[in-house]
Amino acid sequence: QVQLQESGPGLVKPSQTLSLTCTVSGGSISSGSYYWSWIRQPAGKGLEWIGRIYTSGSTNYNPSLKSRVTISVDTSKNQFSLKLSSVTAADTAVYYCARVVYGDYHDAFDIWGQGTMVTVSS
Amino acid sequence: DIQMTQSPSSLSASVGDRVTITCRASQSISSYLNWYQQKPGKAPKLLIYAASSLQSGVPSRFSGSGSGTDFTLTISSLQPEDFATYYCQQSYSTRPFTFGPGTKVDIK
């Protein structure tokens, strides 16, 4: 079955760019009625949607992060990626990648990666 | 943004109890409402999509209802593995998708 795995540095310095990659295994990133998202969760807090990308390359971002976020896809590698620039301590969180299944009355995050902790600190 | 609220923020219940969690949207979202379960240190798991459709593999003791602004997640008979935090999420608007603050269900 399809699995997602996040990878990237666990520690990023303030003002630098956070870069994470999500590798999709067990299926093609381009198949089916799916698109791909990033979500984050600060320790002990709730979930925040960061953005989404279709395999066509079309994207939507959370307006609160839009000026700093770029999500891209590499279908040849079955991967999609997140870049978040000018990070501060407020960006410290567990970052999840997720598959989104869409249809009548729903866009739902049906498969999640295990999450990767990213700490912003000097 | 569409704001999502949940009540209660936490509850204590016993195995076998019927548990109901409420989610309210700040504007009508039709049936674009999903429910997730999250256990400590783990990624969320999709339980219910489109307000009332049970995700494949999820036990039938979980059910969802509602439309418009008011939604409910019900666990008909709480099991030991159901102690977790539950989140609702609206997918009506991508500006942005938003989650509720969560409801923690713990052991009484």
CSV table of C-alpha atoms in Angstrom, one decimal:
chain,number,residue,atom,x,y,z
A,1,GLN,CA,0.0,0.0,0.0
A,2,VAL,CA,1.0,3.6,-0.4
A,3,GLN,CA,3.3,5.0,2.2
A,4,LEU,CA,4.8,8.4,2.7
A,5,GLN,CA,8.1,9.3,4.4
A,6,GLU,CA,9.4,12.8,5.2
A,7,SER,CA,13.1,13.6,5.2
A,8,GLY,CA,15.2,16.6,5.8
A,9,PRO,CA,17.2,18.4,8.5
A,10,GLY,CA,15.9,18.3,12.0
A,11,LEU,CA,17.6,21.6,12.9
A,12,VAL,CA,17.4,24.9,11.0
A,13,LYS,CA,18.9,28.2,12.0
A,14,PRO,CA,16.7,31.3,12.3
A,15,SER,CA,16.3,33.2,9.1
A,16,GLN,CA,17.3,30.2,7.0
A,17,THR,CA,15.1,28.0,4.8
A,18,LEU,CA,13.5,24.8,6.0
A,19,SER,CA,13.6,22.1,3.3
A,20,LEU,CA,11.8,18.8,3.5
A,21,THR,CA,11.0,16.1,1.0
A,22,CYS,CA,8.2,13.5,1.1
A,23,THR,CA,8.9,10.2,-0.7
A,24,VAL,CA,5.8,8.3,-1.9
A,25,SER,CA,6.3,4.5,-2.1
A,26,GLY,CA,3.9,1.7,-3.0
A,27,GLY,CA,2.3,3.6,-5.8
A,28,SER,CA,2.7,6.4,-8.3
A,29,ILE,CA,2.4,9.9,-7.1
A,30,SER,CA,0.6,10.7,-10.4
A,31,SER,CA,-2.2,8.1,-10.2
A,32,GLY,CA,-5.7,8.4,-9.0
A,33,SER,CA,-7.8,11.2,-7.7
A,34,TYR,CA,-5.2,12.5,-5.3
A,35,TYR,CA,-3.1,15.5,-4.5
A,36,TRP,CA,-0.4,16.1,-1.9
A,37,SER,CA,-0.1,18.3,1.1
A,38,TRP,CA,2.0,19.5,4.0
A,39,ILE,CA,0.7,20.0,7.5
A,40,ARG,CA,2.5,20.9,10.7
A,41,GLN,CA,1.9,20.6,14.4
A,42,PRO,CA,3.8,22.5,17.1
A,43,ALA,CA,4.4,20.5,20.2
A,44,GLY,CA,1.3,20.1,22.2
A,45,LYS,CA,-0.8,22.1,19.8
A,46,GLY,CA,-3.2,21.6,16.9
A,47,LEU,CA,-2.8,21.0,13.2
A,48,GLU,CA,-2.0,23.7,10.6
A,49,TRP,CA,-2.4,23.1,6.9
A,50,ILE,CA,0.6,24.5,5.0
A,51,GLY,CA,-0.4,23.9,1.4
A,52,ARG,CA,-1.1,21.5,-1.4
A,53,ILE,CA,0.2,20.5,-4.9
A,54,TYR,CA,-1.3,18.6,-7.7
A,55,THR,CA,1.0,16.5,-9.9
A,56,SER,CA,0.4,19.1,-12.6
A,57,GLY,CA,2.3,21.5,-10.4
A,58,SER,CA,-0.7,23.6,-9.5
A,59,THR,CA,-0.4,24.8,-5.9
A,60,ASN,CA,-2.4,26.5,-3.1
A,61,TYR,CA,-1.0,27.8,0.1
A,62,ASN,CA,-2.2,28.8,3.5
A,63,PRO,CA,-2.4,32.6,3.2
A,64,SER,CA,-0.7,33.0,6.6
A,65,LEU,CA,2.4,31.3,5.2
A,66,LYS,CA,2.1,32.1,1.5
A,67,SER,CA,4.9,34.6,1.2
A,68,ARG,CA,7.4,32.1,2.6
A,69,VAL,CA,6.2,28.7,1.3
A,70,THR,CA,7.0,26.8,-1.9
A,71,ILE,CA,5.8,23.3,-2.6
A,72,SER,CA,7.1,21.4,-5.6
A,73,VAL,CA,6.7,18.0,-7.1
A,74,ASP,CA,9.1,15.7,-8.9
A,75,THR,CA,7.0,12.9,-10.5
A,76,SER,CA,10.1,11.1,-11.8
A,77,LYS,CA,11.3,10.6,-8.2
A,78,ASN,CA,7.8,10.1,-6.8
A,79,GLN,CA,8.5,13.0,-4.4
A,80,PHE,CA,7.1,16.3,-3.4
A,81,SER,CA,8.9,18.9,-1.4
A,82,LEU,CA,8.4,21.9,1.0
A,83,LYS,CA,10.5,25.0,1.4
A,84,LEU,CA,9.8,27.5,4.1
A,85,SER,CA,12.0,30.6,4.1
A,86,SER,CA,12.9,33.1,6.8
A,87,VAL,CA,12.1,30.6,9.6
A,88,THR,CA,11.7,31.7,13.2
A,89,ALA,CA,11.2,29.7,16.4
A,90,ALA,CA,7.5,29.8,15.7
A,91,ASP,CA,8.1,27.4,12.8
A,92,THR,CA,9.4,24.7,15.2
A,93,ALA,CA,6.9,21.8,14.7
A,94,VAL,CA,6.4,18.3,13.6
A,95,TYR,CA,5.9,18.5,9.8
A,96,TYR,CA,3.7,15.9,8.1
A,97,CYS,CA,3.2,15.1,4.5
A,98,ALA,CA,-0.1,13.7,3.5
A,99,ARG,CA,-2.0,12.3,0.5
A,100,VAL,CA,-5.3,14.0,-0.1
A,101,VAL,CA,-8.2,12.1,-1.7
A,102,TYR,CA,-10.9,14.2,-3.2
A,103,GLY,CA,-14.4,13.6,-4.4
A,104,ASP,CA,-18.0,14.5,-3.6
A,105,TYR,CA,-18.1,16.7,-0.5
A,106,HIS,CA,-14.6,15.9,0.5
A,107,ASP,CA,-10.9,16.6,0.3
A,108,ALA,CA,-9.5,14.3,3.0
A,109,PHE,CA,-6.0,13.5,4.2
A,110,ASP,CA,-6.2,9.8,4.0
A,111,ILE,CA,-2.5,8.8,4.2
A,112,TRP,CA,0.1,10.5,6.4
A,113,GLY,CA,3.8,10.3,6.8
A,114,GLN,CA,5.1,9.5,10.2
A,115,GLY,CA,6.1,13.2,10.7
A,116,THR,CA,9.5,14.8,11.1
A,117,MET,CA,10.4,17.2,13.9
A,118,VAL,CA,12.0,20.4,12.8
A,119,THR,CA,13.5,22.7,15.4
A,120,VAL,CA,14.5,26.3,14.6
A,121,SER,CA,17.4,27.3,16.8
A,122,SER,CA,20.8,28.9,16.5
B,1,ASP,CA,-10.6,31.8,7.2
B,2,ILE,CA,-13.3,29.4,8.3
B,3,GLN,CA,-12.9,28.9,12.0
B,4,MET,CA,-13.6,25.5,13.5
B,5,THR,CA,-14.5,25.0,17.2
B,6,GLN,CA,-14.9,21.7,19.1
B,7,SER,CA,-16.6,20.8,22.3
B,8,PRO,CA,-15.7,19.7,24.8
B,9,SER,CA,-11.9,20.3,24.7
B,10,SER,CA,-11.5,17.2,26.8
B,11,LEU,CA,-13.5,14.5,28.3
B,12,SER,CA,-13.1,11.5,30.6
B,13,ALA,CA,-15.0,8.4,29.8
B,14,SER,CA,-15.0,4.7,30.6
B,15,VAL,CA,-14.7,1.7,28.3
B,16,GLY,CA,-18.2,1.0,26.9
B,17,ASP,CA,-19.4,4.5,27.1
B,18,ARG,CA,-21.1,6.3,24.3
B,19,VAL,CA,-19.0,9.4,23.4
B,20,THR,CA,-20.1,12.4,21.4
B,21,ILE,CA,-17.9,15.2,20.2
B,22,THR,CA,-19.2,18.3,18.5
B,23,CYS,CA,-17.6,20.5,15.8
B,24,ARG,CA,-18.9,23.8,14.7
B,25,ALA,CA,-17.9,25.9,11.6
B,26,SER,CA,-18.0,29.7,11.5
B,27,GLN,CA,-19.9,29.5,8.3
B,28,SER,CA,-21.8,26.9,6.3
B,29,ILE,CA,-19.4,24.2,4.9
B,30,SER,CA,-22.1,21.9,3.6
B,31,SER,CA,-20.8,18.4,4.2
B,32,TYR,CA,-17.1,19.2,3.7
B,33,LEU,CA,-16.1,18.0,7.1
B,34,ASN,CA,-13.6,15.3,8.1
B,35,TRP,CA,-12.7,13.7,11.4
B,36,TYR,CA,-9.3,12.4,12.5
B,37,GLN,CA,-7.9,10.5,15.5
B,38,GLN,CA,-4.4,11.2,16.8
B,39,LYS,CA,-2.5,9.2,19.4
B,40,PRO,CA,0.5,10.6,21.1
B,41,GLY,CA,3.6,10.6,18.9
B,42,LYS,CA,1.7,9.4,15.9
B,43,ALA,CA,0.3,11.0,12.7
B,44,PRO,CA,-3.5,11.6,12.6
B,45,LYS,CA,-5.7,8.9,11.1
B,46,LEU,CA,-8.7,9.6,8.9
B,47,LEU,CA,-11.9,8.3,10.5
B,48,ILE,CA,-14.8,10.0,8.7
B,49,TYR,CA,-15.0,12.0,5.5
B,50,ALA,CA,-17.8,14.1,3.9
B,51,ALA,CA,-19.3,14.4,7.4
B,52,SER,CA,-20.7,10.9,7.6
B,53,SER,CA,-18.7,8.5,5.4
B,54,LEU,CA,-16.7,5.9,7.3
B,55,GLN,CA,-13.1,5.6,6.0
B,56,SER,CA,-12.2,2.0,4.9
B,57,GLY,CA,-10.9,-0.1,7.8
B,58,VAL,CA,-12.3,2.1,10.5
B,59,PRO,CA,-14.6,0.3,13.0
B,60,SER,CA,-18.3,0.8,12.7
B,61,ARG,CA,-18.6,2.1,16.3
B,62,PHE,CA,-17.4,5.5,14.8
B,63,SER,CA,-20.0,7.5,13.1
B,64,GLY,CA,-20.4,11.1,11.9
B,65,SER,CA,-23.4,13.4,11.3
B,66,GLY,CA,-24.3,16.9,10.5
B,67,SER,CA,-24.2,19.5,7.7
B,68,GLY,CA,-24.0,23.2,7.4
B,69,THR,CA,-22.3,24.5,10.5
B,70,ASP,CA,-22.8,21.8,13.1
B,71,PHE,CA,-21.3,18.3,13.1
B,72,THR,CA,-21.0,15.4,15.5
B,73,LEU,CA,-18.6,12.5,15.9
B,74,THR,CA,-20.0,9.6,17.9
B,75,ILE,CA,-18.2,6.6,19.3
B,76,SER,CA,-21.0,4.1,20.2
B,77,SER,CA,-19.0,2.0,22.7
B,78,LEU,CA,-15.6,3.3,23.7
B,79,GLN,CA,-12.8,0.9,23.4
B,80,PRO,CA,-9.3,1.0,25.1
B,81,GLU,CA,-7.7,1.9,21.8
B,82,ASP,CA,-10.0,4.9,21.3
B,83,PHE,CA,-8.3,7.0,23.9
B,84,ALA,CA,-6.8,9.7,21.8
B,85,THR,CA,-7.3,13.3,20.5
B,86,TYR,CA,-9.9,13.9,17.8
B,87,TYR,CA,-9.8,16.7,15.3
B,88,CYS,CA,-12.4,17.9,12.8
B,89,GLN,CA,-11.3,19.6,9.6
B,90,GLN,CA,-13.1,21.5,6.9
B,91,SER,CA,-12.3,21.1,3.3
B,92,TYR,CA,-15.0,23.5,1.9
B,93,SER,CA,-12.4,26.3,1.5
B,94,THR,CA,-8.7,26.1,0.7
B,95,ARG,CA,-8.2,29.6,2.0
B,96,PRO,CA,-7.1,27.7,4.0
B,97,PHE,CA,-8.2,24.2,5.0
B,98,THR,CA,-8.6,24.5,8.8
B,99,PHE,CA,-8.7,22.1,11.7
B,100,GLY,CA,-10.6,22.3,15.0
B,101,PRO,CA,-8.5,22.6,18.2
B,102,GLY,CA,-9.0,19.0,19.1
B,103,THR,CA,-10.9,17.0,21.8
B,104,LYS,CA,-8.8,14.8,24.1
B,105,VAL,CA,-10.6,11.6,25.2
B,106,ASP,CA,-9.0,10.0,28.3
B,107,ILE,CA,-9.7,7.3,30.7
B,108,LYS,CA,-12.1,8.0,33.6
